[in-house]
Coordinates of C-alpha atoms and ligand atoms in Angstrom, one line a residue:
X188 CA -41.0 36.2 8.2
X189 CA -38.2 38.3 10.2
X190 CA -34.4 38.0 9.1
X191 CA -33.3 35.9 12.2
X192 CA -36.6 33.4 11.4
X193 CA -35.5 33.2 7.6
X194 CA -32.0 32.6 7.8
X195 CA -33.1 29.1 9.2
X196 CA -36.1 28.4 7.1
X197 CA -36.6 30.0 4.2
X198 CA -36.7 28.0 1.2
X199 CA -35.3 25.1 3.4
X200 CA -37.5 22.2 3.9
X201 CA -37.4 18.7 5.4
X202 CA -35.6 16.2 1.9
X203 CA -38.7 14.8 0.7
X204 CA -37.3 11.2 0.0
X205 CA -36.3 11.0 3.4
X206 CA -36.9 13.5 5.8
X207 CA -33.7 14.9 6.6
X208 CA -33.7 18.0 8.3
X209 CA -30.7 19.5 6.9
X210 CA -30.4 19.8 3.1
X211 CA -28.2 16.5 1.9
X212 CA -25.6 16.9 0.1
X213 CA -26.6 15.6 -3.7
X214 CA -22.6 15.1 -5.2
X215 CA -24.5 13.7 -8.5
X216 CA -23.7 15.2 -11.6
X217 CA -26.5 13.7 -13.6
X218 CA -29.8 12.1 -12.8
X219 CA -31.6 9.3 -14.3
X220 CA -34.6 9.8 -17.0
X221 CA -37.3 6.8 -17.5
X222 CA -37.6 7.7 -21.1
X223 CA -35.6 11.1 -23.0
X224 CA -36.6 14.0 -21.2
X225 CA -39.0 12.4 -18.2
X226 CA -36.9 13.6 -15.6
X227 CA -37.6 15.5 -12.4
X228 CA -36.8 19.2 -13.5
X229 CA -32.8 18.0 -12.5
X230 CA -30.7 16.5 -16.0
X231 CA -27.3 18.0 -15.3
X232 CA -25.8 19.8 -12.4
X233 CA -23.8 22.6 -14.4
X234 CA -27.8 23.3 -15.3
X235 CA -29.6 22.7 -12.1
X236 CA -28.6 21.1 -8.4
X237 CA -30.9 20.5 -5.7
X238 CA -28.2 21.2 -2.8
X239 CA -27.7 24.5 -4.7
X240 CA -31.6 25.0 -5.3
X241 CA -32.1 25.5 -1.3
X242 CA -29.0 28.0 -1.1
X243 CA -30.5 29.8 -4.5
X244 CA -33.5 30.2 -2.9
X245 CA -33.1 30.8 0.7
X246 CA -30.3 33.8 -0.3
X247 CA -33.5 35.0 -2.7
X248 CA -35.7 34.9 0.3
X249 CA -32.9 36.9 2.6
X250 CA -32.9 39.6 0.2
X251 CA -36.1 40.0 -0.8
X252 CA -35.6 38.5 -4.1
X253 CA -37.4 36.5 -6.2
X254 CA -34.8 35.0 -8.0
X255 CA -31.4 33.7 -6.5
X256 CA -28.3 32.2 -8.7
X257 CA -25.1 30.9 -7.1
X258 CA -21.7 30.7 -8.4
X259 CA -18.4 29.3 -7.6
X260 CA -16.9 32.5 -6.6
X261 CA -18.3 36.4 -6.0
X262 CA -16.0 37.1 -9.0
X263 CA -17.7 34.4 -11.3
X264 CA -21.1 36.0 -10.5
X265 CA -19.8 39.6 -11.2
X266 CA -18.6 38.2 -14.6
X267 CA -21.7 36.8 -14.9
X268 CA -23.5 40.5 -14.5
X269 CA -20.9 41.6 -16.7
X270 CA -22.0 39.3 -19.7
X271 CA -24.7 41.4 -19.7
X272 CA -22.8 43.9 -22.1
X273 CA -22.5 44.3 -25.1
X274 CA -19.4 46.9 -27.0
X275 CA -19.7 50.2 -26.5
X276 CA -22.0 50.1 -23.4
X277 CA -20.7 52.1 -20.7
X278 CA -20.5 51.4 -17.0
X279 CA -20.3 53.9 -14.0
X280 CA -18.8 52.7 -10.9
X281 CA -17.5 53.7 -7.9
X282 CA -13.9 54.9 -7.4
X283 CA -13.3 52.9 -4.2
X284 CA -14.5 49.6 -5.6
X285 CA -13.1 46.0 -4.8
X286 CA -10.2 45.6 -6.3
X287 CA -10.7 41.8 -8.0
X288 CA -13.7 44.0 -9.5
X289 CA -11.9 46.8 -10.7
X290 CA -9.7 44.4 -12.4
X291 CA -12.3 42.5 -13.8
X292 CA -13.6 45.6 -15.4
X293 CA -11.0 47.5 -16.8
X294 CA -8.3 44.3 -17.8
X295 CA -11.4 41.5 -19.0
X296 CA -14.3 43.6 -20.0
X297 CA -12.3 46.9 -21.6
X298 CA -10.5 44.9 -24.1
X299 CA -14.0 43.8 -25.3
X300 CA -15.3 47.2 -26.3
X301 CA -17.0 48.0 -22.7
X302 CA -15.7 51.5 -21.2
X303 CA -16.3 52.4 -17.5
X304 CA -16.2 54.9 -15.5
X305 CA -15.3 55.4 -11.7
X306 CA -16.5 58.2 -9.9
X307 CA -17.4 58.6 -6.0
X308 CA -21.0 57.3 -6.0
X309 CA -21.6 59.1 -2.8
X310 CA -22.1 62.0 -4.4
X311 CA -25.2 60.7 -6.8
X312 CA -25.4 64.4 -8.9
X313 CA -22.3 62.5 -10.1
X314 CA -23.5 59.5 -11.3
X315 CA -25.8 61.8 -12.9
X316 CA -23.9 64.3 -14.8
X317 CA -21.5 60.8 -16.4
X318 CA -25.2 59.3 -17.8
X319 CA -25.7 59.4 -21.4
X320 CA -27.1 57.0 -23.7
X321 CA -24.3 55.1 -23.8
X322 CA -25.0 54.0 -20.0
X323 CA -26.4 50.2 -19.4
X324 CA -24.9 49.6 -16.0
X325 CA -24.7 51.3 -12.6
X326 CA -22.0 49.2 -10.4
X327 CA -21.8 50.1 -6.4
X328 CA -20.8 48.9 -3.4
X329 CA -22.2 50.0 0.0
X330 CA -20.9 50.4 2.5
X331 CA -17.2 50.9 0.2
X332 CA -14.1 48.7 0.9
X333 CA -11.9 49.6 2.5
X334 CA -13.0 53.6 2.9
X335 CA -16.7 52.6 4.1
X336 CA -18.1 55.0 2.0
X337 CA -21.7 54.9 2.2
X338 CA -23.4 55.2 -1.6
X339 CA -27.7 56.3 -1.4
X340 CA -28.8 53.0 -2.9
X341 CA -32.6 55.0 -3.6
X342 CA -30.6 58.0 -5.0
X343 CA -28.7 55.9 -7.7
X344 CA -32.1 53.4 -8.4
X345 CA -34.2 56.7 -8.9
X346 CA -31.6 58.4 -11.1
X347 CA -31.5 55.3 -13.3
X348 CA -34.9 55.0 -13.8
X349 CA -36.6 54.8 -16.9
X350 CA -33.2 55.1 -18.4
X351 CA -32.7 51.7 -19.4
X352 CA -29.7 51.2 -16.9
X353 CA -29.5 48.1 -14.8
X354 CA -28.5 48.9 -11.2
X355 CA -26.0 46.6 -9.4
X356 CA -25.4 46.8 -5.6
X357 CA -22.4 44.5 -4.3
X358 CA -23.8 43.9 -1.0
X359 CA -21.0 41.8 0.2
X360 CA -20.5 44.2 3.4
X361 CA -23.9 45.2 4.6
X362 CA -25.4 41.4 3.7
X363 CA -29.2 41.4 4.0
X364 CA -29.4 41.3 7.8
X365 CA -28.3 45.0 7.4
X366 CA -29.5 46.2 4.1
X367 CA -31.7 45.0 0.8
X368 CA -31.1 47.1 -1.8
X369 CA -33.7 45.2 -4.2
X370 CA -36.2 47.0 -1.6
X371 CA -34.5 50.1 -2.3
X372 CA -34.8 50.1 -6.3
X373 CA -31.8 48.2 -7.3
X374 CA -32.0 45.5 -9.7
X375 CA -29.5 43.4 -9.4
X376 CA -27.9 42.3 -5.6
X377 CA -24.2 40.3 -5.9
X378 CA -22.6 38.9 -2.9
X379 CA -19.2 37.3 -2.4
X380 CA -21.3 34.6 -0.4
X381 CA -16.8 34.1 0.7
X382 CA -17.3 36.5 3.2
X383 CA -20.5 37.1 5.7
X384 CA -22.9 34.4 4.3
X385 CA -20.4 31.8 4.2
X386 CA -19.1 33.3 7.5
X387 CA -16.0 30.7 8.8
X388 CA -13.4 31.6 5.9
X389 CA -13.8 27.9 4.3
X390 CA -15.7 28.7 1.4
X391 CA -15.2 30.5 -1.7
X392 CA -18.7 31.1 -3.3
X393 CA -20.4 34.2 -5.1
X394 CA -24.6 34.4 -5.5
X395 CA -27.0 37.3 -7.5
X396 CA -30.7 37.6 -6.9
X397 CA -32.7 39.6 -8.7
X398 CA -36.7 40.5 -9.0
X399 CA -37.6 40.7 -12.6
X400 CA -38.5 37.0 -14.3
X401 CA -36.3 38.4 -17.9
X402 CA -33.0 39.3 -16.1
X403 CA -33.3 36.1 -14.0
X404 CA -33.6 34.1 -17.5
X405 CA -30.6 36.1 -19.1
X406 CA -28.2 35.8 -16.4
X407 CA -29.3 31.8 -15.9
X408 CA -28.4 31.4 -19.4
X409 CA -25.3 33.1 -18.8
X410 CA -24.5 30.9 -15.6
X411 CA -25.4 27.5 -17.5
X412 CA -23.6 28.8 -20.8
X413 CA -20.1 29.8 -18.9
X414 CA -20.1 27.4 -16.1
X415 CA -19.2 28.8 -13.0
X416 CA -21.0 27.2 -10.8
X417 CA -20.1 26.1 -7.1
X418 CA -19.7 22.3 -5.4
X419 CA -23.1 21.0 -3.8
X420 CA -20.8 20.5 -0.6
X421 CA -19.9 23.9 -0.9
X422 CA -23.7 24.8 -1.0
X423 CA -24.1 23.0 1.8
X424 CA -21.3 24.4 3.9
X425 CA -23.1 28.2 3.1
X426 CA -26.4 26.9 4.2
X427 CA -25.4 25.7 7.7
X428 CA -23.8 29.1 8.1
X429 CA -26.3 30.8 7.0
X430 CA -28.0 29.8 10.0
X431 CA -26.3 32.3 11.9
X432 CA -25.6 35.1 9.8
X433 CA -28.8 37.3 11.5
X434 CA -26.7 36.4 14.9
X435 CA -23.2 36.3 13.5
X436 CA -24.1 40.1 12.4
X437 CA -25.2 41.3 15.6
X438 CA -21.9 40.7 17.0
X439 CA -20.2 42.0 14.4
X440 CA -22.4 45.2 14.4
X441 CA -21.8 45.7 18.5
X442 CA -17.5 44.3 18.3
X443 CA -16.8 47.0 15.1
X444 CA -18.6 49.7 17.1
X445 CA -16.5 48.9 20.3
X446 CA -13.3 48.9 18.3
X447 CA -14.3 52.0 16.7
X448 CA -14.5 53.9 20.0
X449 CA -11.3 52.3 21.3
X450 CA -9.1 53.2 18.3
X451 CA -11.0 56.9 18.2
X452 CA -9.8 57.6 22.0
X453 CA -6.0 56.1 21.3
X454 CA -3.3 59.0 21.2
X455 CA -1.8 56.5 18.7
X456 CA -4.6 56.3 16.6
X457 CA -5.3 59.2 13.5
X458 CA -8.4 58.6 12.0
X459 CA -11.3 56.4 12.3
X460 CA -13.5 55.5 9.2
X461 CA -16.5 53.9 10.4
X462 CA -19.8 54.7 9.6
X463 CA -21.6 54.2 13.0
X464 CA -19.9 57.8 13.9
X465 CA -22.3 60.4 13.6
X466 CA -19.5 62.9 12.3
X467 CA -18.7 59.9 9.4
X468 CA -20.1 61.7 5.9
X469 CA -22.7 59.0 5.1
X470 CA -23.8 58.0 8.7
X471 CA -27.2 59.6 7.8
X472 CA -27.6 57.6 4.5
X473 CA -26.5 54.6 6.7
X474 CA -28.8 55.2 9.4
X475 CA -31.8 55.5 7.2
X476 CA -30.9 52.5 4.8
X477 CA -29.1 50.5 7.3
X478 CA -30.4 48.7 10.3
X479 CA -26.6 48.3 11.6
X480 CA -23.6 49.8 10.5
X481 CA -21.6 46.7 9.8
X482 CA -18.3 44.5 11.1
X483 CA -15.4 46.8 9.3
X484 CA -13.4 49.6 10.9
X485 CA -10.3 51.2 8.9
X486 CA -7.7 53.4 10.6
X487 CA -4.7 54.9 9.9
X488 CA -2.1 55.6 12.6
X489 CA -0.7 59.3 14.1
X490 CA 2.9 58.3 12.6
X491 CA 2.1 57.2 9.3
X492 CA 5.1 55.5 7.6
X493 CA 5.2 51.9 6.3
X494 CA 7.5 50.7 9.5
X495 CA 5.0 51.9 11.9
X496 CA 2.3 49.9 9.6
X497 CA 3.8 46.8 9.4
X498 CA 5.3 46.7 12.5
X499 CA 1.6 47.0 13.9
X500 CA 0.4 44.5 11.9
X501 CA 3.6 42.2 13.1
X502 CA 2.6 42.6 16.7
X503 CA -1.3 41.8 16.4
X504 CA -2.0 37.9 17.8
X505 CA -6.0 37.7 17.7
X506 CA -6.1 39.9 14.6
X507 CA -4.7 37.4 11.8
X508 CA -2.9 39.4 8.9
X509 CA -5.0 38.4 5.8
X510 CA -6.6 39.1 3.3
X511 CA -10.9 38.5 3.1
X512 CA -13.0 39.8 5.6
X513 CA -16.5 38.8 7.0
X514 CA -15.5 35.3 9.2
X515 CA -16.3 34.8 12.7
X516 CA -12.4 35.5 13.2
X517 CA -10.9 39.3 13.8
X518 CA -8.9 39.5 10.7
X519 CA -6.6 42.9 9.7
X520 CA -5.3 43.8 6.2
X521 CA -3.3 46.6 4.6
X522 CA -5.6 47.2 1.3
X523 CA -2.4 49.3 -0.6
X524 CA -0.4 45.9 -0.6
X525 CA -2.9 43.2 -0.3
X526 CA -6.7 43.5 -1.2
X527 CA -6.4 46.6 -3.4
X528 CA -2.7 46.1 -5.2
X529 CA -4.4 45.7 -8.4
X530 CA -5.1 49.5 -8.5
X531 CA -2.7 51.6 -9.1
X532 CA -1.0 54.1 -6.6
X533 CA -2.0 57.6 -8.3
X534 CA -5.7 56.3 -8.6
X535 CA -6.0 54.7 -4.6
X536 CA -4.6 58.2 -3.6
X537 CA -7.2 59.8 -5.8
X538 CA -9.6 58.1 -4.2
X539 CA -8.5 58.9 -0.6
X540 CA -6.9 55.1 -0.4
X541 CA -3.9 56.4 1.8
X542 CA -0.8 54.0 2.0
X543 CA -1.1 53.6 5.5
X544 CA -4.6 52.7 5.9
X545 CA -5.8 49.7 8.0
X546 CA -8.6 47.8 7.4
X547 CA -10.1 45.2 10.4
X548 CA -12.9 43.1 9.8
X549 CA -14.3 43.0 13.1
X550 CA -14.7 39.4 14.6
X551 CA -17.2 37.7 17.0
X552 CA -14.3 37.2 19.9
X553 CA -14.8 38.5 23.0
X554 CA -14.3 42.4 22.7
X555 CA -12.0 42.5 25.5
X556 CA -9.6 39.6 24.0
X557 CA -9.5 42.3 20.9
X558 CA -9.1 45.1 22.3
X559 CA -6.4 44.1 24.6
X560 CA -4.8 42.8 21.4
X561 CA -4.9 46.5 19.7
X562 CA -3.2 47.6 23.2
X563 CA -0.3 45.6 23.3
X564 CA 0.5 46.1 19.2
X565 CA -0.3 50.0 19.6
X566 CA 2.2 50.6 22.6
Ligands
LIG57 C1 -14.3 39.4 -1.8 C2 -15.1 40.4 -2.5 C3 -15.5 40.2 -3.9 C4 -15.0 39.0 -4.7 O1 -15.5 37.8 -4.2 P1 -14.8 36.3 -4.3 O2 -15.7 35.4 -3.5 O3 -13.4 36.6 -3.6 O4 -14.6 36.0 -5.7 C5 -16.4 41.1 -4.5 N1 -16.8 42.2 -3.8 C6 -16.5 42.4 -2.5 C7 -17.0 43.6 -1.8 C8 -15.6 41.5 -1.8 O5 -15.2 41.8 -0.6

């Protein structure tokens, strides 16, 4: 099956009591058992749902995956991932990482005896030279937020190879109409389901999905052990806009690129990160393990001072000031202040995080509503 046929029906069926189309909406937290433990595979909903079942496994299916999990947040499944550790494993990571993950890491997991290390994962002979037998974990994100960095998936998976180290690929950007890194060698997939999946900025909701039967036992253990599961009704809301992530995306995909060349021709406008340009440093890595270069654009302007900034970001109507990303409305965001506060200054500007940068995630308006908007707030 094709991405725009799965996204509908994979792993969804018809409710077999019933025969409702759509997956209901089972708000049960227990189910009854004739005698102890004759029950039909469901005895507690922390443990098992069935609303979240046909999310698990459809968001398996879009990736590739044989296994899916889902989680009340994309922060509760990377804590999930990160239970994995044990003290005095090390972690490599990417220096441009989320920030919520960044914080996760060095103020959660640290203090336990974990130690990581960020490095730009573009450059894999990186990654490379920081491996030693310490090393259980390999952490990216693809394409980066907010620089749109874009990290060799393969590279990284073959590097780790045979070296006992689990490879993790935050795919919260790209989401699998655009990219499956599980094809690519990675062997673990996280998603803040929050953003793309979910895809109308009402749900807060996190998934993993992984191939090998062991890990998929570990980090279920993990998930029934700590609890951070989401809502059936929340599962229910990601399902139905699932639906339209493979058509959601291609918008996305064709509104970023259209933005991109606007903002590249304005006098106003310095530089343009966006990996669809051909003179962007990964758009070869994109192009081969990419089918689209995604819905982001950052920017930063000619006059880069904080009054200039803000007082861009004042002026924008159909571009809402928030923070998030991924919803069918054109949101902007200032990552130094908002998204990306939790790290500090002297490490965003190591990491070529410049005070001034702008970060759009690209809506499914109509391109010329938004682009008439980035006119009127740029003059
Ligand atoms: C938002 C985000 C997260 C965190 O997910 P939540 O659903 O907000 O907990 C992780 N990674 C990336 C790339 C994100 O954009």
């Amino acid at each position: 099956m094709k991405i725009g046929t799965k996204v509908i029906h994979a792993g969804v069926h018809p409710d077999p009591s019933t025969g409702a189309v759509m997956t209901p909406i089972f708000q049960t937290s227990t189910y009854a058992q004739k005698t102890p433990g004759d029950h039909k595979g469901y005895e507690y909903s922390r443990t098992h749902n069935p609303t979240r079942a046909v999310f698990e496994n459809n968001i398996a299916a879009l990736e590739n995956g044989k296994f899916g999990l889902a989680f009340s947040s994309g922060m509760a499944a990377t804590d999930t991932i990160a239970k994995l550790l044990e003290p005095g494993d090390e972690v490599i990571s990417t220096n441009d990482l989320y920030g919520g993950t960044y914080r996760i890491f060095t103020k959660v997991f640290q203090p336990y005896g974990v130690s990581f290390k960020f490095v730009d994962c573009s450059e894999p002979e990186r990654v490379l030279d920081l491996i030693n037998e310490k090393t259980k974990m390999i952490w990216i994100e693809t394409p980066t937020n907010p620089l749109l960095k874009v990290i060799d998936i393969k590279a990284i998976s073959d590097i780790a190879k045979g070296k006992g180290i689990t490879v993790v690929v935050d795919n919260t950007f790209a989401t699998p109409c655009l990219q499956t890194p599980l094809d690519l060698g990675a062997d673990i997939v996280v998603h803040s389901v929050t953003k793309y999946l979910g895809g109308h900025s009402d749900v807060v909701m996190g998934a993993l999905i992984v191939n090998n039967a062991d890990l998929h036992e570990k980090l279920a253990f993990i998930q029934n052990s700590c609890g951070g599961i989401p809502s059936p009704h929340d599962c229910f809301l990601v399902l139905r806009g699932i639906k339209t992530l493979n058509l959601r995306m291609q918008r996305h995909c064709e509104n970023a690129e259209g933005i991109a060349k606007y903002l590249g021709d304005h006098p106003k406008v310095g530089k343009v990160i966006y990996p669809g340009f051909e003179d962007h440093p990964g758009h070869g890595i994109a192009k081969k393990q990419m089918s689209g270069y995604g819905g982001m654009v950052s920017f930063v302007l000619e006059e880069d001072n904080q009054d200039a900034v803000f007082g861009l970001l004042e002026r924008l109507k159909l571009f809402t000031l928030a923070e998030s990303l991924g919803g069918v409305e054109s949101l902007a965001g200032h990552p130094a202040t908002m998204t990306h506060a939790s790290i500090p200054r002297e490490e965003r500007l190591k990491a070529g995080l410049p005070d001034g940068l702008i970060r759009l995630s690209v809506g499914i308006e109509d391109i010329e509503d938004l682009n008439a908007d980035l006119e009127q707030a740029l003059n």
